XYZ file of C-alpha atoms in Angstrom:
658
model
C 8.035 204.145 91.319
C 5.525 205.915 93.594
C 1.893 205.771 92.525
C 1.559 209.279 91.114
C 5.125 210.232 90.140
C 6.838 208.186 87.470
C 4.975 204.933 87.725
C 5.667 202.997 84.550
C 3.124 200.196 83.920
C 4.474 197.097 82.259
C 3.115 193.873 80.839
C 3.885 190.624 82.638
C 4.747 188.976 79.362
C 6.257 191.903 77.536
C 9.210 190.717 75.509
C 12.682 192.332 75.498
C 11.988 193.577 71.983
C 8.750 195.054 70.591
C 6.819 192.939 68.110
C 8.194 193.069 64.641
C 11.700 193.888 65.940
C 12.707 190.496 67.175
C 16.459 190.202 67.659
C 18.748 187.968 69.613
C 21.219 189.726 71.854
C 24.352 187.864 72.664
C 25.820 189.048 75.941
C 29.528 189.587 75.868
C 31.545 187.549 78.279
C 33.246 189.640 80.834
C 36.986 189.215 80.845
C 38.356 187.660 83.955
C 40.785 189.802 85.907
C 44.375 188.774 85.347
C 47.875 190.121 84.802
C 48.328 192.977 82.393
C 49.260 192.179 78.843
C 52.473 193.412 77.255
C 50.655 196.260 75.521
C 48.990 197.463 78.711
C 52.218 197.153 80.671
C 54.167 199.101 78.060
C 51.515 201.799 77.966
C 51.552 201.969 81.763
C 55.346 202.277 81.906
C 55.403 204.989 79.228
C 52.630 206.891 81.002
C 54.513 206.791 84.297
C 57.788 207.855 82.688
C 56.126 210.793 80.927
C 54.487 211.786 84.168
C 57.368 211.371 86.604
C 60.477 212.022 84.462
C 61.522 215.120 86.439
C 61.625 213.051 89.633
C 63.637 210.309 87.939
C 66.076 212.849 86.507
C 66.447 214.445 89.912
C 67.349 211.172 91.640
C 69.842 210.243 88.908
C 71.538 213.625 89.183
C 71.550 213.422 92.979
C 73.142 209.961 92.867
C 75.843 211.135 90.448
C 76.451 214.234 92.546
C 76.829 212.179 95.729
C 79.183 209.703 94.062
C 81.471 212.338 92.581
C 81.472 214.413 95.765
C 82.502 211.421 97.860
C 85.131 210.451 95.286
C 86.695 213.905 95.148
C 86.261 214.923 98.788
C 87.205 211.724 100.542
C 86.633 208.670 98.421
C 90.236 207.419 98.478
C 90.414 205.023 101.429
C 93.867 203.478 100.891
C 95.722 206.663 99.996
C 93.896 208.622 102.670
C 95.127 206.179 105.292
C 98.708 206.679 104.152
C 98.247 210.408 104.095
C 96.933 210.405 107.662
C 99.964 208.478 108.837
C 102.254 211.005 107.164
C 100.427 213.844 108.908
C 100.660 211.986 112.196
C 104.417 211.587 111.741
C 104.876 215.303 111.039
C 102.870 216.142 114.147
C 104.902 213.790 116.299
C 102.134 211.186 116.705
C 102.629 207.478 116.315
C 102.526 206.522 112.603
C 100.010 203.962 111.409
C 100.874 200.710 109.649
C 104.406 200.073 108.379
C 105.183 203.630 107.317
C 108.362 205.154 108.806
C 109.266 202.125 110.947
C 113.001 201.911 111.658
C 112.986 198.890 113.975
C 115.328 196.112 112.738
C 114.106 192.747 111.459
C 115.668 189.779 113.243
C 115.813 185.998 112.932
C 117.188 183.145 114.997
C 120.503 181.553 113.930
C 121.869 178.695 116.020
C 119.593 179.552 118.896
C 120.705 183.185 118.902
C 118.523 186.028 117.596
C 120.414 188.144 115.108
C 119.612 191.059 112.864
C 118.816 190.039 109.272
C 120.776 192.921 107.721
C 124.011 193.513 109.561
C 124.876 197.145 108.910
C 127.908 198.943 110.230
C 127.515 201.117 113.339
C 126.278 204.670 112.670
C 129.683 206.253 113.261
C 131.269 203.935 110.672
C 128.449 204.591 108.171
C 129.302 208.283 108.322
C 132.877 207.449 107.248
C 131.918 205.191 104.302
C 133.172 206.042 100.848
C 132.796 204.415 97.456
C 135.734 202.006 96.942
C 137.993 202.099 93.933
C 137.298 199.600 91.157
C 139.434 196.461 91.090
C 140.609 194.547 88.070
C 138.121 191.824 87.231
C 139.087 188.445 85.846
C 135.754 187.910 84.072
C 135.847 187.574 80.266
C 133.279 190.339 79.555
C 135.098 193.635 79.201
C 132.652 195.747 77.230
C 128.990 195.781 76.226
C 127.950 197.392 72.933
C 124.293 198.402 72.690
C 122.615 198.071 69.311
C 120.839 201.148 68.044
C 119.120 202.213 64.859
C 122.254 203.815 63.407
C 124.502 200.832 64.230
C 122.223 198.096 62.905
C 121.232 197.758 59.230
C 117.551 198.460 58.780
C 116.995 195.545 56.427
C 118.303 192.884 58.816
C 115.683 190.669 60.454
C 112.078 191.840 60.458
C 112.849 195.406 61.557
C 110.673 198.107 60.048
C 111.043 201.675 61.185
C 107.637 202.635 59.852
C 105.914 200.672 62.610
C 105.819 201.421 66.302
C 105.267 197.768 67.235
C 106.427 194.710 65.345
C 103.787 192.277 64.143
C 103.063 189.488 66.629
C 105.534 190.702 69.294
C 105.959 193.378 71.925
C 109.218 194.508 70.365
C 109.072 198.075 69.112
C 111.268 201.020 68.194
C 112.412 201.279 71.805
C 113.637 197.683 72.087
C 114.557 196.914 68.502
C 113.474 193.616 66.978
C 115.778 190.988 68.446
C 115.621 187.799 66.384
C 115.931 184.317 67.891
C 119.392 183.984 66.364
C 120.487 187.269 67.956
C 118.966 186.142 71.256
C 121.008 182.942 71.214
C 124.209 184.803 70.333
C 123.738 187.358 73.140
C 124.124 184.688 75.865
C 127.662 183.875 74.800
C 130.058 185.605 77.155
C 132.702 187.213 74.959
C 135.087 190.038 75.686
C 132.893 192.492 73.725
C 129.195 191.674 73.858
C 126.702 193.251 71.468
C 123.060 193.256 72.521
C 119.704 194.993 72.177
C 119.115 196.864 75.414
C 116.367 199.425 74.915
C 116.722 202.978 73.549
C 117.153 201.447 70.097
C 115.725 204.425 68.220
C 115.157 208.079 68.928
C 111.574 207.439 67.842
C 111.154 204.701 70.456
C 109.868 206.869 73.278
C 110.775 207.134 77.000
C 111.810 210.747 76.515
C 113.466 212.690 79.334
C 114.196 216.407 79.325
C 117.748 217.634 78.884
C 117.678 219.192 82.348
C 116.834 215.821 83.901
C 119.467 214.068 81.801
C 122.110 216.483 83.055
C 121.099 215.777 86.636
C 121.186 211.999 86.101
C 124.709 212.213 84.669
C 125.953 213.600 87.993
C 124.804 210.546 89.972
C 127.453 208.039 91.108
C 125.177 206.079 93.437
C 121.423 206.110 92.837
C 118.315 204.800 94.595
C 115.485 204.702 92.074
C 111.807 203.861 91.863
C 108.961 204.539 89.439
C 105.186 204.856 89.270
C 103.477 204.962 85.882
C 99.752 205.238 85.173
C 98.874 206.910 88.493
C 99.977 203.912 90.553
C 101.427 203.926 94.061
C 102.159 206.907 96.274
C 105.690 208.193 96.889
C 107.226 207.232 100.237
C 110.132 209.259 101.574
C 113.314 207.262 102.300
C 114.430 207.109 105.937
C 117.392 205.826 107.927
C 120.188 207.325 105.825
C 123.360 208.951 107.094
C 124.506 212.472 106.307
C 127.193 211.014 104.052
C 124.608 209.184 101.976
C 122.489 212.323 101.689
C 125.457 214.040 100.067
C 126.614 211.206 97.798
C 123.426 209.341 96.793
C 120.765 210.419 94.296
C 117.121 209.513 94.997
C 115.236 209.470 91.688
C 111.536 208.697 91.046
C 110.323 208.265 87.454
C 106.742 209.414 86.805
C 104.563 209.958 83.779
C 101.998 212.743 83.358
C 99.176 210.626 84.756
C 101.081 209.883 87.958
C 101.969 213.569 88.244
C 98.279 214.514 88.168
C 97.311 211.724 90.573
C 99.991 212.678 93.087
C 98.959 216.329 92.957
C 95.477 215.258 93.963
C 97.029 213.349 96.881
C 98.822 216.508 98.024
C 102.271 215.545 96.674
C 103.297 218.600 94.673
C 106.619 218.854 92.881
C 108.659 221.883 93.938
C 110.327 224.328 91.622
C 113.585 222.420 92.086
C 111.848 219.227 90.810
C 112.014 217.598 94.255
C 109.430 216.130 96.607
C 111.267 215.699 99.857
C 114.436 213.757 99.059
C 113.174 212.401 95.735
C 114.101 214.057 92.449
C 111.031 213.671 90.237
C 111.757 212.932 86.574
C 108.793 213.072 84.193
C 108.955 210.588 81.305
C 107.168 211.298 78.018
C 106.015 208.807 75.354
C 106.141 205.540 77.267
C 106.943 202.797 74.722
C 104.594 200.028 75.971
C 100.843 199.874 76.490
C 101.476 197.523 79.424
C 102.494 199.687 82.384
C 104.299 196.751 83.997
C 106.626 196.647 80.999
C 107.214 200.388 81.206
C 108.215 199.900 84.836
C 110.889 197.375 83.813
C 112.894 200.105 82.047
C 114.088 202.002 85.165
C 114.105 198.738 87.108
C 116.438 196.783 84.801
C 118.125 199.436 82.679
C 119.514 201.779 85.327
C 122.917 201.571 83.631
C 121.328 202.972 80.443
C 119.645 205.846 82.308
C 122.450 206.749 84.718
C 125.429 206.435 82.388
C 128.008 207.589 84.954
C 126.618 205.728 87.979
C 128.728 202.989 89.547
C 126.061 201.564 91.856
C 122.278 201.483 91.893
C 119.559 200.273 94.232
C 116.097 199.610 92.818
C 113.075 199.804 95.168
C 109.534 198.922 94.076
C 106.996 201.723 94.443
C 105.005 199.662 96.969
C 107.878 199.871 99.485
C 109.559 202.524 101.625
C 113.356 202.299 101.636
C 114.498 202.614 105.260
C 118.240 201.934 105.386
C 121.415 203.848 104.621
C 122.234 203.241 100.906
C 126.027 203.157 101.355
C 125.583 200.837 104.312
C 123.448 198.529 102.173
C 126.085 198.466 99.427
C 128.744 197.618 102.003
C 126.680 194.852 103.599
C 125.374 193.177 100.424
C 128.098 193.840 97.837
C 131.425 195.090 99.182
C 131.622 192.786 102.176
C 131.001 189.644 100.068
C 132.732 190.929 96.920
C 129.464 190.559 94.963
C 128.321 192.403 91.887
C 124.574 191.740 92.179
C 122.359 191.274 95.244
C 118.733 190.256 94.993
C 116.217 188.676 97.376
C 115.325 185.008 97.261
C 111.695 184.154 96.509
C 109.770 183.591 99.703
C 107.360 180.896 98.530
C 108.903 178.886 95.663
C 112.278 177.801 94.310
C 111.590 176.506 90.790
C 110.696 178.456 87.681
C 108.270 175.721 86.667
C 106.448 175.966 89.996
C 106.344 179.737 89.649
C 104.797 179.425 86.173
C 101.923 177.386 87.626
C 101.400 179.972 90.366
C 101.388 182.835 87.847
C 98.621 181.162 85.855
C 96.650 180.234 88.972
C 96.737 183.815 90.263
C 95.795 185.235 86.820
C 98.971 187.327 86.625
C 99.511 186.214 83.026
C 97.518 184.264 80.470
C 98.060 180.493 80.284
C 98.971 180.786 76.585
C 101.884 183.215 77.025
C 103.201 181.349 80.086
C 103.058 178.069 78.167
C 105.092 179.568 75.302
C 107.777 180.744 77.736
C 107.956 177.482 79.678
C 108.151 175.394 76.501
C 110.968 177.565 75.151
C 112.956 177.272 78.392
C 112.372 173.528 78.547
C 113.470 173.234 74.911
C 116.629 175.198 75.750
C 117.380 172.708 78.526
C 116.627 174.718 81.693
C 116.844 172.163 84.539
C 114.187 171.850 87.213
C 116.768 172.358 89.959
C 115.470 174.429 92.837
C 118.934 175.487 93.994
C 121.657 177.503 92.265
C 125.108 177.556 93.836
C 123.567 176.413 97.085
C 120.790 179.052 97.032
C 117.315 179.344 95.580
C 117.216 179.769 91.828
C 114.024 181.893 92.029
C 114.221 185.572 92.991
C 111.773 188.118 94.374
C 112.898 191.201 92.484
C 111.328 194.071 94.446
C 114.841 195.168 95.544
C 117.892 194.975 93.262
C 121.301 196.107 94.512
C 124.083 196.036 91.936
C 127.354 197.364 90.737
C 127.363 198.659 87.173
C 129.897 196.332 85.588
C 129.889 194.919 82.025
C 128.700 191.577 83.412
C 125.771 192.931 85.435
C 124.877 195.336 82.628
C 124.752 192.424 80.175
C 122.737 190.371 82.650
C 120.130 193.115 83.055
C 119.896 193.603 79.273
C 119.336 189.876 78.752
C 116.741 189.824 81.518
C 114.918 192.842 80.037
C 114.788 191.251 76.569
C 113.308 188.035 78.011
C 110.603 190.040 79.791
C 109.739 191.821 76.527
C 109.774 188.611 74.484
C 107.621 186.540 76.848
C 105.708 187.662 79.958
C 106.259 190.685 82.186
C 106.581 188.394 85.235
C 110.326 188.822 85.698
C 110.523 185.983 88.265
C 110.059 183.495 85.409
C 112.939 184.737 83.293
C 115.456 185.463 86.096
C 116.575 181.846 86.732
C 116.833 181.209 82.991
C 119.135 184.197 82.383
C 121.159 183.320 85.500
C 121.558 179.770 84.171
C 122.483 180.843 80.631
C 124.992 183.611 81.498
C 127.902 181.626 82.852
C 130.029 184.708 83.475
C 127.946 186.045 86.385
C 129.150 184.222 89.490
C 129.443 186.912 92.139
C 125.746 187.148 93.006
C 124.306 187.520 96.495
C 120.872 185.904 96.864
C 119.970 187.282 100.287
C 117.134 185.773 102.376
C 113.605 187.162 102.705
C 114.202 188.510 106.203
C 116.970 190.755 104.813
C 114.542 192.185 102.278
C 112.056 192.890 105.060
C 114.776 194.728 106.963
C 115.575 196.886 103.933
C 112.060 198.242 103.326
C 108.691 198.909 104.894
C 106.250 197.106 102.636
C 103.082 199.161 102.062
C 101.457 197.139 99.288
C 100.040 198.550 96.081
C 97.712 201.495 96.692
C 95.862 201.616 93.389
C 95.912 199.926 90.017
C 97.899 201.658 87.307
C 95.850 202.896 84.362
C 96.767 201.153 81.093
C 98.476 203.381 78.582
C 96.161 202.209 75.770
C 93.235 203.935 77.469
C 95.105 207.172 77.959
C 97.320 207.531 74.910
C 94.565 208.868 72.662
C 93.313 211.509 75.114
C 94.912 214.887 75.713
C 96.471 215.061 79.140
C 94.494 218.191 79.982
C 91.276 216.150 79.684
C 92.569 213.677 82.232
C 93.497 216.495 84.579
C 90.032 218.029 84.466
C 87.947 214.876 84.057
C 86.784 214.539 87.652
C 86.062 218.242 87.956
C 84.048 218.221 84.719
C 81.969 215.277 85.934
C 81.401 216.950 89.281
C 80.295 220.248 87.742
C 78.042 218.430 85.285
C 76.378 216.585 88.139
C 75.743 219.832 89.999
C 74.212 221.453 86.914
C 71.990 218.435 86.300
C 70.779 218.500 89.886
C 69.931 222.200 89.689
C 68.153 221.746 86.353
C 66.190 218.818 87.763
C 64.954 220.865 90.713
C 63.869 223.684 88.403
C 62.087 221.324 86.020
C 60.456 219.539 88.930
C 59.118 222.822 90.237
C 57.798 223.897 86.823
C 56.365 220.577 85.674
C 55.448 218.896 88.933
C 52.961 216.018 88.471
C 49.400 216.736 89.772
C 48.437 214.294 92.556
C 45.265 212.237 92.301
C 42.355 213.922 94.109
C 38.591 213.680 94.039
C 38.492 216.774 91.874
C 40.692 215.284 89.179
C 39.218 215.756 85.709
C 37.248 212.700 84.607
C 35.911 211.576 81.280
C 32.246 212.491 80.789
C 29.366 211.304 78.608
C 25.863 212.729 77.940
C 23.019 210.618 76.475
C 19.425 211.386 75.547
C 16.841 208.621 75.124
C 13.175 207.748 75.688
C 11.214 205.128 77.631
C 8.254 203.943 75.539
C 5.024 202.382 76.868
C 4.087 199.097 75.130
C 2.012 199.489 72.009
C -1.750 198.877 71.852
C -2.496 195.195 71.760
C 0.412 194.238 73.937
C -0.183 192.427 77.228
C -1.323 194.352 80.288
C 1.427 195.704 82.534
C 2.208 193.742 85.652
C 1.891 195.331 89.093
C 1.852 193.551 92.367
C -0.518 196.186 93.692
C -2.386 199.039 92.021
C -0.321 202.168 91.643
C -2.634 204.052 93.976
C -2.122 201.642 96.812
C 0.858 200.376 98.633
C 2.638 197.608 96.744
C 5.510 196.731 94.438
C 5.799 197.807 90.847
C 7.705 195.764 88.277
C 8.130 197.304 84.843
C 9.790 196.287 81.579
C 9.771 198.906 78.805
C 11.800 199.667 75.717
C 14.368 202.413 75.135
C 14.304 204.360 71.875
C 16.381 207.079 70.299
C 13.430 209.433 69.752
C 10.042 210.188 71.321
C 8.090 208.418 68.577
C 7.092 204.841 69.211
C 8.564 203.947 65.822
C 12.060 205.211 66.729
C 15.021 202.818 66.714
C 15.088 200.588 69.763
C 18.412 200.832 71.604
C 17.679 198.880 74.760
C 15.254 198.273 77.572
C 14.243 199.801 80.906
C 13.558 197.469 83.823
C 12.861 198.027 87.478
C 11.422 196.827 90.756
C 10.120 199.655 92.918
C 8.423 199.583 96.308
C 6.852 203.048 96.656
C 5.980 202.555 100.347
C 7.712 205.151 102.488
C 8.973 202.406 104.781
C 10.912 201.064 101.783
C 12.004 204.453 100.494
C 15.664 203.568 101.059
C 15.388 199.971 99.972
C 18.131 198.548 97.776
C 15.407 197.138 95.534
C 14.422 200.583 94.271
C 16.682 200.496 91.240
C 16.013 201.273 87.583
C 18.210 199.410 85.070
C 18.744 200.825 81.589
C 20.246 198.122 79.382
C 21.841 198.965 76.012
C 22.645 196.634 73.133
C 23.740 198.894 70.297
C 26.914 198.566 68.202
C 28.475 201.505 70.041
C 27.436 200.762 73.624
C 26.729 197.590 75.549
C 26.005 196.972 79.195
C 23.659 198.550 81.709
C 23.318 201.640 83.878
C 21.955 201.441 87.449
C 19.805 204.368 88.652
C 18.802 204.650 92.282
C 15.047 205.395 92.684
C 14.929 206.226 96.414
C 12.643 209.027 97.695
C 10.824 209.369 94.387
C 8.181 212.138 94.609
C 5.138 212.831 92.460
C 6.754 215.223 90.031
C 6.571 215.570 86.313
C 10.380 215.924 86.255
C 12.563 213.825 88.482
C 16.380 213.850 88.942
C 17.817 210.560 90.111
C 21.347 209.397 90.883
C 23.415 207.026 88.723
C 25.141 204.563 91.057
C 26.973 202.186 88.706
C 27.156 200.346 85.440
C 28.562 197.393 83.546
C 30.688 196.856 80.415
C 30.750 200.156 78.462
C 29.350 201.933 81.513
C 31.590 200.303 84.125
C 32.157 202.509 87.200
C 29.762 205.131 85.829
C 28.562 207.870 88.162
C 26.341 210.926 87.600
C 22.639 211.717 87.437
C 19.599 210.959 85.251
C 16.760 213.409 84.612
C 13.370 211.768 83.962
C 10.797 214.064 82.309
C 7.262 212.980 81.368
C 6.430 214.081 77.810
C 2.587 214.028 78.385
C 0.683 216.784 80.127
C -0.729 214.691 82.947
C 1.469 214.313 86.003
C 0.789 210.625 86.478
C -0.055 208.369 83.572
C 0.811 204.731 83.193
C 0.848 205.097 79.421
C 3.163 208.128 79.456
C 6.465 208.359 77.546
C 9.528 209.564 79.507
C 12.499 211.525 78.222
C 15.737 210.612 80.003
C 18.856 212.737 80.004
C 21.929 210.929 81.319
C 24.969 212.849 82.552
C 27.735 210.329 83.263
C 31.314 210.583 84.437
C 33.943 207.880 84.648
C 37.245 207.325 86.475
C 40.460 208.320 84.673
C 41.058 205.059 82.770
C 43.065 204.367 79.649
C 39.898 203.042 77.960
C 36.721 204.538 79.348
C 34.009 203.441 76.954
C 34.914 200.619 74.604
C 32.986 200.473 71.361
């Protein structure tokens, strides 16, 4: 350093170690920078999670809150569109989509455009009445329905202790129809006995006595159903005053649909009506498949409405828009038919329909294959026409007279749907082919079906019964509200926790790890080579020194390193980058070096210098070093210096490796 301050004379050939303490120091290889290891990455992730968990919790709660709010407030696009159109209709505005359209559907016949469904004029519709029954020449006079009390328990594989029979979808509602009984049921005899639902009181599909009394008053009924919270309820339109007085409109719901419709604004009145529809709530649905549950009111209307003479089934995805008595006159009475159903619009063969069902994933290939093989084994032809019309039906609308023949037909059709797949288009042509007694059937074209209803499409997917049957209905009613309230509480708690335990940002005043060391610079012992100096300390020049570091002030203390430096004490070089003192350590605990800036060194017995860096154990070190001469004289080349190091390090996971 400067000539009279802390000039430290050194020998030009002084070794790194004092004589008698010869040791070889192996410098550790510095690790090359690279990607973090798994341990470091895991530690980093855990550190960040522990530090920022309130923020993470807040964003999760906010996301859940936003989702539930949008779902409850307005997150129902399809149903909301329908609801808007209903509001528009009530306000006199033009309705949206197909809802409430009364315009007729037409087609061209022989170059002339005609209406698909030829109804009577309005004045004649008002005068329509239900005709008296005529004597029928068909062999089927009566249908006897098998029930638990009429059928021996031990026959077949029936077991009342089970809700569902092993390997089948037959249950206490359907009874367990054997293959032999199935074959016998297709024979048209004067008195036909058949399984046709409602086999046991334990089978389910329970209806209140009040609703049963109402249903017994119906002579003509238009029915629909929605189970599992499916489609919305569309009010029928286009009926005459006579039909309003003589026709029952009945919609079958379960508890889930009741809750869903309440959320859509469709509330059942005290008289059990919504508009023109009488709502009948069904308890204990017998099937886990909601499509099968929907087949009960669709195919077994004669079992539900025991005194009805006529029924019209309308799928829940459609709005019925014609006068019911006018429809009966046009499709049944005028042609002396007992059953009217729409032809399939795309295909004519059951075998082609089976391929389409599999392709569209409406049933599994295995169950479709079982059904097709059974029908092929029974001899079902591949004919695409039946009595001059398509053999395949689209069964969204069924118009029929409740006669023994049609009742037997619907029972046979229902049993086939339960035995095989719920795709009723597959089993319809088979039952029609097997039951020779049903001849008076009207397979009306697709354009007639389009004239009968406004097709709205399915609004939402019905919830499977297997998911809901084990939960109390009150939980389903309150589920969305519980989730919403939970989200709000989580968001509030997150804000409070964030305010109380907010992470401290990184600043220059952040607490750092610190280290204090005390050591001594020793002059070479007597007999060692003369210190090297480019110029005498009293004159301008450069001073190179190379001394040892010890733990204590005695020359015999343990050597812990070395002190090296190159100092130009000239004031013109006071700020030179060469004026650096290096303290190098090679102990078991510490390794590496510390760089001390020696600019503006004055002639003082005690000097405080700045630590500007370090390597290995002292990487990124900052702080100050106090040099104090232990001898009395202010400047002495042979003096011993006491160094006190006060170091601080950045906030690292490993500050000073051993």
